[in-house]
Coordinates of C-alpha atoms in Angstrom, one line a residue:
M270 CA -7.6 -11.0 -27.6
N271 CA -7.5 -13.3 -24.6
L272 CA -11.2 -13.8 -23.8
H273 CA -10.3 -14.3 -20.1
I274 CA -9.9 -10.5 -20.1
C275 CA -13.7 -10.5 -20.2
V276 CA -14.2 -12.4 -17.0
L277 CA -14.7 -9.6 -14.5
P278 CA -16.5 -7.1 -16.7
V279 CA -19.2 -9.8 -17.8
S280 CA -19.6 -11.1 -14.3
F281 CA -20.0 -7.7 -12.9
L282 CA -22.7 -6.8 -15.2
L283 CA -24.3 -10.1 -14.7
D284 CA -24.4 -9.5 -10.8
L285 CA -25.8 -5.9 -11.3
L286 CA -28.7 -7.1 -13.8
L287 CA -29.4 -10.5 -12.2
G288 CA -28.0 -10.5 -8.8
D289 CA -26.8 -13.6 -7.0
P290 CA -27.9 -16.8 -8.7
R291 CA -29.9 -18.2 -5.5
W292 CA -31.2 -21.1 -7.5
L293 CA -27.8 -22.8 -7.3
Y294 CA -25.9 -23.8 -4.1
H295 CA -23.6 -20.9 -3.5
P296 CA -19.8 -21.6 -3.1
I297 CA -19.7 -19.8 0.3
C298 CA -21.9 -22.6 1.6
F299 CA -19.6 -25.1 0.5
L300 CA -16.6 -23.0 2.3
G301 CA -18.7 -22.6 5.4
K302 CA -19.4 -26.3 5.5
G303 CA -16.0 -27.2 5.0
I304 CA -14.8 -25.0 7.6
S305 CA -17.2 -26.5 10.3
R306 CA -16.3 -30.2 9.6
L307 CA -12.6 -29.4 9.4
E308 CA -12.8 -27.5 12.8
K309 CA -14.3 -30.6 14.3
I310 CA -11.5 -32.6 12.8
M311 CA -8.8 -30.0 13.9
R312 CA -10.0 -29.8 17.5
K313 CA -10.0 -33.6 17.8
V314 CA -6.5 -34.2 16.2
G315 CA -5.1 -31.3 18.1
G316 CA -6.7 -32.5 21.3
C317 CA -8.2 -29.1 22.1
N318 CA -12.1 -29.8 22.2
N319 CA -12.2 -27.8 25.7
P320 CA -11.7 -24.1 24.6
G321 CA -9.1 -22.3 26.7
E322 CA -7.6 -25.5 28.1
H323 CA -4.6 -25.9 25.8
P324 CA -4.0 -22.3 24.1
V325 CA -0.8 -23.4 22.1
R326 CA -2.5 -26.6 20.6
E327 CA -5.7 -24.3 19.8
V328 CA -3.4 -21.6 17.9
I329 CA -1.6 -24.5 16.0
S330 CA -4.8 -26.4 15.2
G331 CA -6.5 -23.4 13.9
G332 CA -3.6 -22.3 12.0
M333 CA -3.6 -25.5 10.2
L334 CA -7.2 -25.3 9.5
A335 CA -6.4 -21.7 8.1
L336 CA -3.6 -23.0 5.9
I337 CA -5.7 -26.2 4.6
M338 CA -8.5 -24.3 3.7
A339 CA -6.5 -21.5 1.8
V340 CA -4.6 -24.0 -0.2
C341 CA -7.7 -26.1 -1.1
S342 CA -9.9 -23.3 -1.9
F343 CA -7.2 -22.2 -4.2
G344 CA -6.0 -25.5 -5.6
I345 CA -9.4 -27.3 -6.3
P346 CA -11.1 -24.5 -8.4
F347 CA -7.6 -24.2 -10.4
A348 CA -7.2 -27.7 -11.0
A349 CA -10.9 -27.9 -12.5
L350 CA -10.3 -24.7 -14.7
Y351 CA -7.0 -26.2 -15.6
A352 CA -8.4 -29.4 -16.7
L353 CA -11.3 -27.9 -18.5
E354 CA -9.1 -25.4 -20.5
K355 CA -7.0 -28.1 -21.9
R356 CA -10.2 -30.1 -23.4
W357 CA -13.0 -27.5 -23.5
P358 CA -11.6 -23.9 -23.2
I359 CA -14.9 -22.4 -23.8
V360 CA -16.5 -24.6 -21.1
A361 CA -13.6 -23.1 -18.8
L362 CA -14.4 -19.7 -19.6
I363 CA -18.1 -19.8 -19.0
L364 CA -17.5 -21.7 -15.7
E365 CA -14.8 -18.9 -14.7
I366 CA -17.4 -16.2 -15.5
F367 CA -20.3 -18.0 -13.4
W368 CA -18.0 -18.5 -10.5
C369 CA -16.7 -15.1 -10.4
W370 CA -20.6 -13.9 -11.0
Q371 CA -21.4 -16.0 -7.8
L372 CA -18.5 -14.6 -5.7
L373 CA -19.3 -10.9 -6.4
A374 CA -21.6 -9.2 -4.0
T375 CA -22.5 -5.8 -5.2
H376 CA -26.2 -6.5 -6.1
S377 CA -26.9 -8.7 -2.8
L378 CA -25.1 -6.3 -0.6
K379 CA -27.6 -3.3 -2.1
Q380 CA -30.6 -5.8 -1.8
E381 CA -30.0 -6.9 1.6
S382 CA -29.3 -3.4 3.0
N383 CA -32.4 -2.0 1.3
K384 CA -34.5 -4.5 3.2
V385 CA -33.6 -2.6 6.2
Y386 CA -34.2 0.8 4.5
K387 CA -37.8 -0.6 3.5
E388 CA -38.7 -1.6 6.8
L389 CA -37.7 1.9 8.2
E390 CA -39.8 3.6 5.7
K391 CA -43.0 1.6 7.0
G392 CA -42.0 2.5 10.4
D393 CA -41.5 -0.9 11.7
L394 CA -38.4 -0.6 13.8
P395 CA -38.5 -4.3 15.1
G396 CA -38.6 -5.4 11.3
A397 CA -35.7 -3.1 10.7
R398 CA -33.7 -4.6 13.6
F399 CA -34.2 -8.2 12.4
A400 CA -33.4 -7.1 8.7
V401 CA -30.0 -5.5 10.0
S402 CA -29.4 -8.6 12.1
M403 CA -28.9 -10.7 8.9
I404 CA -25.9 -8.6 7.7
V405 CA -24.1 -7.4 10.7
G406 CA -22.5 -9.2 13.8
R407 CA -23.6 -7.1 16.5
D408 CA -26.5 -7.5 18.9
T409 CA -29.5 -5.5 17.3
D410 CA -32.6 -6.3 19.5
Q411 CA -32.2 -3.0 21.3
L412 CA -30.8 -0.6 18.5
S413 CA -32.6 2.7 17.8
Q414 CA -33.4 3.9 14.4
E415 CA -30.4 5.7 14.4
G416 CA -28.3 2.6 15.4
V417 CA -30.0 0.6 12.9
V418 CA -29.3 2.9 10.1
K419 CA -25.5 3.5 11.5
A420 CA -25.0 -0.4 11.5
T421 CA -26.3 -0.7 7.9
V422 CA -24.1 2.0 6.6
E423 CA -21.1 0.7 8.3
T424 CA -21.7 -2.6 6.9
I425 CA -22.1 -1.6 3.4
A426 CA -18.9 0.6 3.7
E427 CA -17.0 -2.6 5.2
N428 CA -18.3 -5.1 2.5
A429 CA -17.7 -2.8 -0.3
S430 CA -14.2 -3.9 0.3
D431 CA -14.6 -7.4 1.6
G432 CA -17.7 -8.5 -0.8
V433 CA -16.8 -6.2 -3.8
A434 CA -13.4 -4.9 -4.3
A435 CA -11.3 -7.3 -2.7
P436 CA -12.6 -10.3 -4.6
M437 CA -12.0 -8.2 -7.7
F438 CA -8.4 -7.6 -6.4
Y439 CA -7.8 -11.3 -6.3
Q440 CA -9.3 -12.1 -9.4
A441 CA -7.0 -9.6 -11.1
L442 CA -3.8 -11.1 -9.6
L443 CA -4.9 -14.6 -9.4
G444 CA -7.8 -15.4 -11.3
V445 CA -11.2 -17.0 -10.0
P446 CA -9.0 -19.5 -8.0
G447 CA -7.8 -16.3 -6.1
M448 CA -11.1 -15.3 -5.5
F449 CA -12.1 -18.6 -4.1
M450 CA -9.1 -18.3 -1.7
Y451 CA -9.9 -14.8 -0.6
K452 CA -13.5 -15.9 0.3
A453 CA -12.3 -18.8 2.2
I454 CA -9.9 -16.5 4.2
N455 CA -13.0 -14.2 4.9
T456 CA -15.4 -16.7 5.8
M457 CA -12.9 -18.2 8.2
D458 CA -12.6 -14.8 9.7
S459 CA -16.5 -14.6 10.0
M460 CA -16.9 -17.9 11.3
L461 CA -13.9 -18.4 13.7
G462 CA -12.5 -14.7 14.1
Y463 CA -14.3 -14.0 17.5
K464 CA -12.4 -13.0 20.7
N465 CA -14.8 -15.2 22.8
D466 CA -13.9 -18.2 25.0
R467 CA -14.5 -20.7 22.0
Y468 CA -12.3 -19.0 19.5
L469 CA -9.8 -16.6 21.3
Y470 CA -7.1 -19.0 20.6
F471 CA -8.5 -21.4 17.8
G472 CA -9.5 -18.5 15.4
R473 CA -6.3 -16.4 16.3
C474 CA -4.7 -17.5 12.7
A475 CA -7.8 -17.1 10.8
A476 CA -8.4 -13.5 12.2
R477 CA -4.7 -12.5 11.5
L478 CA -4.7 -14.0 7.8
D479 CA -8.0 -12.1 7.0
D480 CA -6.2 -9.0 8.5
V481 CA -3.4 -9.6 5.8
A482 CA -5.5 -10.5 3.1
N483 CA -7.6 -7.3 3.4
F484 CA -4.8 -4.9 4.1
I485 CA -4.0 -3.7 0.4
P486 CA -7.9 -4.3 -0.9
A487 CA -9.2 -2.1 2.2
R488 CA -6.9 0.8 1.3
L489 CA -7.9 0.5 -2.5
T490 CA -11.4 0.4 -1.6
A491 CA -11.2 3.8 0.3
I492 CA -9.5 5.3 -2.7
L493 CA -12.2 4.0 -4.9
M494 CA -14.8 5.3 -2.6
I495 CA -13.3 8.6 -2.4
L496 CA -13.1 8.8 -6.2
G497 CA -16.8 7.5 -6.3
S498 CA -18.0 10.2 -4.0
F499 CA -17.3 12.9 -6.7
L500 CA -19.3 11.0 -9.1
V501 CA -22.3 10.7 -7.2
K502 CA -21.9 14.4 -6.1
M503 CA -21.0 13.6 -2.5
D504 CA -18.1 15.5 -0.6
G505 CA -15.0 14.0 -2.1
K506 CA -12.8 16.6 -0.3
N507 CA -14.3 15.9 3.2
A508 CA -14.1 12.1 2.5
W509 CA -10.4 12.3 2.0
R510 CA -10.1 14.5 5.0
I511 CA -11.9 12.1 7.3
F512 CA -10.2 9.3 5.8
W513 CA -6.8 10.6 6.5
R514 CA -7.8 11.7 10.2
D515 CA -9.8 8.7 11.1
R516 CA -8.6 5.6 9.0
K517 CA -6.9 3.9 12.2
C518 CA -9.7 4.6 14.6
H519 CA -10.8 0.9 14.9
A520 CA -9.3 -2.2 16.5
S521 CA -9.2 -3.7 12.8
P522 CA -6.3 -2.4 10.8
N523 CA -8.9 -2.4 7.9
S524 CA -12.4 -1.6 9.0
A525 CA -11.8 2.0 9.4
Q526 CA -10.6 2.4 6.0
T527 CA -13.7 2.6 4.2
E528 CA -16.3 3.6 7.1
S529 CA -13.9 6.8 7.6
V530 CA -14.6 7.6 3.7
A531 CA -18.2 7.1 4.0
A532 CA -18.4 9.1 7.1
G533 CA -16.8 12.0 5.4
A534 CA -18.6 11.7 2.2
M535 CA -21.7 11.9 3.9
H536 CA -20.9 14.2 6.8
L537 CA -21.9 11.5 9.2
Q538 CA -20.5 10.0 12.6
L539 CA -20.2 6.4 12.4
A540 CA -18.6 3.6 14.7
G541 CA -18.7 4.2 18.6
D542 CA -19.6 1.8 21.1
A543 CA -21.6 -1.4 20.3
W544 CA -22.9 -4.4 21.8
Y545 CA -21.6 -8.1 20.8
F546 CA -22.8 -11.3 22.4
G547 CA -24.2 -9.3 25.4
K548 CA -20.9 -7.3 25.9
L549 CA -20.4 -3.7 25.3
H550 CA -17.4 -3.1 23.2
K551 CA -15.7 0.4 23.4
K552 CA -14.9 1.6 20.3
P553 CA -13.8 5.4 18.9
A554 CA -16.4 7.5 16.7
I555 CA -15.3 8.0 12.9
G556 CA -16.1 11.2 11.3
D557 CA -18.0 14.4 12.5
K558 CA -21.6 14.6 13.4
D559 CA -22.4 17.3 11.2
R560 CA -25.9 16.3 10.8
E561 CA -28.1 13.5 12.2
I562 CA -28.2 10.1 10.4
E563 CA -31.4 9.2 8.6
P564 CA -32.9 6.4 6.7
M565 CA -32.3 8.0 3.5
D566 CA -28.3 7.4 4.1
I567 CA -28.6 3.8 3.3
P568 CA -29.7 4.4 -0.3
R569 CA -26.9 7.1 -0.4
M570 CA -24.3 4.7 0.8
N571 CA -25.3 2.1 -1.8
R572 CA -24.9 4.9 -4.6
L573 CA -21.3 5.5 -3.3
M574 CA -20.6 1.6 -3.2
Y575 CA -21.9 1.0 -6.5
A576 CA -19.9 4.1 -7.7
A577 CA -16.4 2.4 -6.1
A578 CA -17.5 -0.8 -7.5
F579 CA -17.8 0.6 -11.2
L580 CA -14.4 2.3 -10.8
G581 CA -12.9 -1.0 -9.3
M582 CA -14.1 -3.2 -11.9
I583 CA -12.5 -0.9 -14.6
C584 CA -9.1 -0.6 -12.6
F585 CA -9.0 -4.4 -11.9
T586 CA -9.7 -5.2 -15.5
L587 CA -7.0 -3.3 -16.5
I588 CA -4.6 -5.1 -13.9
R589 CA -5.8 -8.3 -14.9
M590 CA -5.1 -7.4 -18.7
G591 CA -1.4 -6.7 -17.5
V592 CA -1.2 -9.9 -15.4
I593 CA -2.4 -12.2 -18.5
A594 CA 0.1 -10.4 -20.8
L595 CA 3.0 -11.3 -18.4
L596 CA 1.9 -14.9 -18.2

């Protein structure tokens, strides 16, 4: 048996049991620093240090950054693993498992969202606002309790794809280097994909690349969440109904896929208007307001996310077995 088939199951188990190995510098930090440094270089080379002054140059420079980061984030770990495989295959396998463990965020997502829940349970709304500000991009200083819970549930639903199923998907197809490439694309979007004066043009290619990279994983994650809702005794039928009705109710082609499943499974209304950087963004609601949202919906959403992650691990391991057999 090819031992590389075990990379995802072992890494997934390590993530569930031990969480993120925070004692070591995280690969995402390397990617973030690389993006920041490359942005300075590309703006200087492209002559677009003044945002909005040369839109075409900004788009081209930002596109070159996205291409360089995608290629390097795949090529460097691929070269390292290839070289080790030739001389020390066991070391290569251990490193592959370790990297895969680092790049899965199932435990971290639950841990960070539970910090919000604990603050709400203590009745500390300012503390909950601060905790949720660590995991969302919107303004949180004026959020009500309902707004805090809603923001947390939405980010768990979205990151069930971005942080869990999508990395698994790319590991299944392209191995751990594929996970690195995906995380680089995802990190570029989180750093550059804003529609503000600085990144409206420069971050456009990064944002579009992220949309493309998440197109299939977001829809697969939605299906996994629908199946998972039956496992955790939520309303799987309503999850499918709301998913089919509201899966396009978002400016992003991908975000509403999983949010609509979460809304349907728990009979909640999610999304709606939100503030970002002091500006109100009008967004359609997702789901039906069959009941009021409550703090307990955070652990409920985590159970649903875990169920989808477990199903995803099985499915993507089987896909990886098929890919390895073809190579």
